[in-house]
Amino acid sequence: MALEIERKFLVTGDGWRAAAREVVPMAQGYINDQKAMDEGAMKASVRVRIAGDEAFLNLKSRELGHTRQEFDYAIPVADARALLALCVGGLVDKRRHYVQHEGHLWEVDEFLGDNAGLVVAEIELSSADEAFARPEWIGAEVTESSRYYNLALATRPFAQWNADERAGLVA
């Protein structure tokens, strides 16, 4: 079993762009939806992702916060395309930019389509208390806010958020 320790932040400005060393287009969908998770009918999200020329099936436990169980399996791209057609909710399209900053790799997700305008950065850590330097382009932490989880964005995309939600004024 793999354990993912990840923190998520809003991104302010474009200062990260110059430091991005790689960009990978991603399309992903979910076999289950946010409602099934919220109601406890499912204890893990089931995601299908095409990332560049690779594809993955991913299961992630439903705990809110920075530490969750995660299982990730490579699958053929043709299978991923077929599975994406079976997904509920919308697809999440984004470009993932990989940015090194003071010894850590940041993944900056620039969302497209119904989530256009949203940019978040994630950092995976070795332990929950691991120290890391925050780049100047990092804004508010949203790790504890399920609205920013990709599963939630597939169900209720950024385009449907009200002005307070977009401004980060609502938890």
Coordinates of C-alpha atoms in Angstrom, one line a residue:
M1 CA 0.0 0.0 0.0
A2 CA 1.3 3.4 -0.9
L3 CA 0.7 6.4 1.3
E4 CA 0.4 9.8 -0.3
I5 CA 1.3 12.9 1.7
E6 CA 0.3 15.9 -0.4
R7 CA -0.5 19.5 0.3
K8 CA -2.4 21.7 -2.1
F9 CA -2.2 25.5 -2.6
L10 CA -3.8 28.1 -4.8
V11 CA -1.4 29.8 -7.2
T12 CA -1.0 33.5 -7.4
G13 CA 0.5 35.1 -10.5
D14 CA 2.6 33.5 -13.2
G15 CA 6.0 33.5 -11.5
W16 CA 6.1 29.7 -11.7
R17 CA 6.0 29.6 -15.5
A18 CA 9.6 30.5 -16.1
A19 CA 10.7 27.7 -13.7
A20 CA 8.5 25.0 -15.3
R21 CA 10.7 22.2 -16.7
E22 CA 8.1 20.0 -18.2
V23 CA 4.4 20.3 -19.2
V24 CA 2.1 17.2 -19.5
P25 CA -1.4 17.4 -20.8
M26 CA -3.9 15.4 -18.7
A27 CA -7.5 14.2 -19.1
Q28 CA -9.1 12.4 -16.3
G29 CA -12.5 11.2 -15.1
Y30 CA -14.0 9.2 -12.3
I31 CA -15.9 6.0 -12.2
N32 CA -17.6 7.2 -9.0
D33 CA -18.8 10.7 -8.1
Q34 CA -18.5 13.1 -5.1
K35 CA -21.9 12.2 -3.8
A36 CA -21.0 8.5 -3.4
M37 CA -17.9 9.6 -1.5
D38 CA -19.7 12.1 0.7
E39 CA -22.4 9.6 1.6
G40 CA -19.9 6.9 2.4
A41 CA -21.2 4.6 -0.3
M42 CA -17.6 4.4 -1.6
K43 CA -14.5 4.7 0.5
A44 CA -12.1 5.5 -2.4
S45 CA -12.2 7.5 -5.6
V46 CA -11.6 5.6 -8.8
R47 CA -9.8 7.7 -11.4
V48 CA -8.8 7.1 -15.0
R49 CA -6.1 9.4 -16.3
I50 CA -4.4 9.9 -19.6
A51 CA -1.1 11.8 -19.0
G52 CA 0.7 12.6 -22.3
D53 CA 1.2 9.2 -23.9
E54 CA 0.6 7.1 -20.7
A55 CA -2.5 6.1 -18.9
F56 CA -3.3 5.1 -15.3
L57 CA -6.1 3.7 -13.1
N58 CA -5.9 5.2 -9.6
L59 CA -7.7 4.5 -6.4
K60 CA -7.4 7.0 -3.5
S61 CA -8.9 6.7 -0.1
R62 CA -11.5 9.3 0.9
E63 CA -9.8 10.9 3.9
L64 CA -9.9 14.7 3.9
G65 CA -6.5 16.2 4.4
H66 CA -2.9 15.7 3.4
T67 CA -2.5 11.9 4.0
R68 CA -4.4 9.2 2.0
Q69 CA -3.9 5.7 0.7
E70 CA -3.2 5.7 -3.0
F71 CA -2.9 2.9 -5.6
D72 CA -1.8 3.7 -9.1
Y73 CA -1.6 1.3 -12.0
A74 CA -0.4 1.8 -15.6
I75 CA -3.0 0.7 -18.2
P76 CA -3.1 0.8 -22.0
V77 CA -4.1 4.2 -23.4
A78 CA -6.9 2.5 -25.4
D79 CA -8.3 1.0 -22.2
A80 CA -8.2 4.4 -20.6
R81 CA -10.1 6.0 -23.5
A82 CA -12.8 3.3 -23.1
L83 CA -13.0 3.8 -19.4
L84 CA -13.2 7.6 -19.7
A85 CA -16.4 7.1 -21.7
L86 CA -17.8 5.3 -18.7
C87 CA -17.0 8.0 -16.2
V88 CA -19.7 10.0 -14.3
G89 CA -19.6 13.8 -14.1
G90 CA -17.4 15.8 -16.4
L91 CA -13.9 15.2 -17.5
V92 CA -11.1 17.2 -15.9
D93 CA -8.7 18.6 -18.5
K94 CA -5.5 20.3 -17.4
R95 CA -1.9 20.9 -18.1
R96 CA 0.5 19.8 -15.3
H97 CA 3.7 21.9 -15.0
Y98 CA 6.6 20.4 -13.1
V99 CA 8.5 23.1 -11.1
Q100 CA 11.6 22.5 -8.9
H101 CA 11.9 24.9 -5.9
E102 CA 14.5 24.6 -3.2
G103 CA 14.8 20.8 -3.3
H104 CA 11.1 19.9 -3.8
L105 CA 9.1 19.2 -6.9
W106 CA 5.9 21.2 -7.3
E107 CA 3.1 20.1 -9.6
V108 CA 1.2 23.1 -10.9
D109 CA -2.1 22.2 -12.5
E110 CA -3.5 24.7 -14.9
F111 CA -7.1 23.7 -15.5
L112 CA -8.9 23.9 -18.9
G113 CA -12.5 23.6 -20.1
D114 CA -15.1 24.0 -17.3
N115 CA -12.3 24.5 -14.8
A116 CA -10.4 27.2 -16.7
G117 CA -9.1 29.9 -14.5
L118 CA -8.2 27.7 -11.7
V119 CA -4.5 27.0 -11.0
V120 CA -3.4 25.0 -8.0
A121 CA 0.0 23.7 -6.9
E122 CA 0.7 20.4 -5.1
I123 CA 3.7 19.2 -3.3
E124 CA 4.2 15.6 -2.2
L125 CA 6.1 15.1 1.1
S126 CA 7.9 12.3 2.8
S127 CA 6.3 13.0 6.1
A128 CA 3.4 15.1 7.3
D129 CA 5.7 17.4 9.2
E130 CA 8.4 17.8 6.5
A131 CA 9.5 21.4 6.1
F132 CA 9.5 23.0 2.7
A133 CA 10.1 26.4 1.2
R134 CA 7.1 28.1 -0.3
P135 CA 7.7 29.8 -3.6
E136 CA 6.6 33.4 -3.9
W137 CA 3.7 32.3 -6.2
I138 CA 2.0 30.1 -3.6
G139 CA -1.2 31.5 -2.1
A140 CA -3.6 30.1 0.4
E141 CA -3.5 26.4 1.3
V142 CA -6.6 24.4 0.3
T143 CA -5.5 20.9 1.3
E144 CA -8.4 20.6 3.7
S145 CA -11.0 21.9 1.2
S146 CA -12.5 19.1 -0.8
R147 CA -13.9 21.5 -3.4
Y148 CA -10.4 21.6 -4.9
Y149 CA -10.1 17.9 -5.2
N150 CA -10.2 16.8 -8.8
L151 CA -13.1 14.5 -8.1
A152 CA -15.1 17.5 -6.9
L153 CA -14.0 19.5 -9.9
A154 CA -15.4 16.7 -12.2
T155 CA -18.7 16.9 -10.4
R156 CA -19.0 20.7 -9.8
P157 CA -16.4 22.5 -12.0
F158 CA -14.9 25.9 -11.3
A159 CA -17.2 27.5 -13.9
Q160 CA -20.2 26.8 -11.6
W161 CA -18.6 28.4 -8.5
N162 CA -20.0 31.6 -7.2
A163 CA -17.8 34.7 -6.8
D164 CA -17.1 34.1 -3.1
E165 CA -16.0 30.5 -3.9
R166 CA -13.8 31.7 -6.7
A167 CA -12.2 34.3 -4.4
G168 CA -11.5 31.6 -1.8
L169 CA -13.8 33.3 0.7
V170 CA -15.9 30.1 1.4
A171 CA -14.3 27.1 3.0

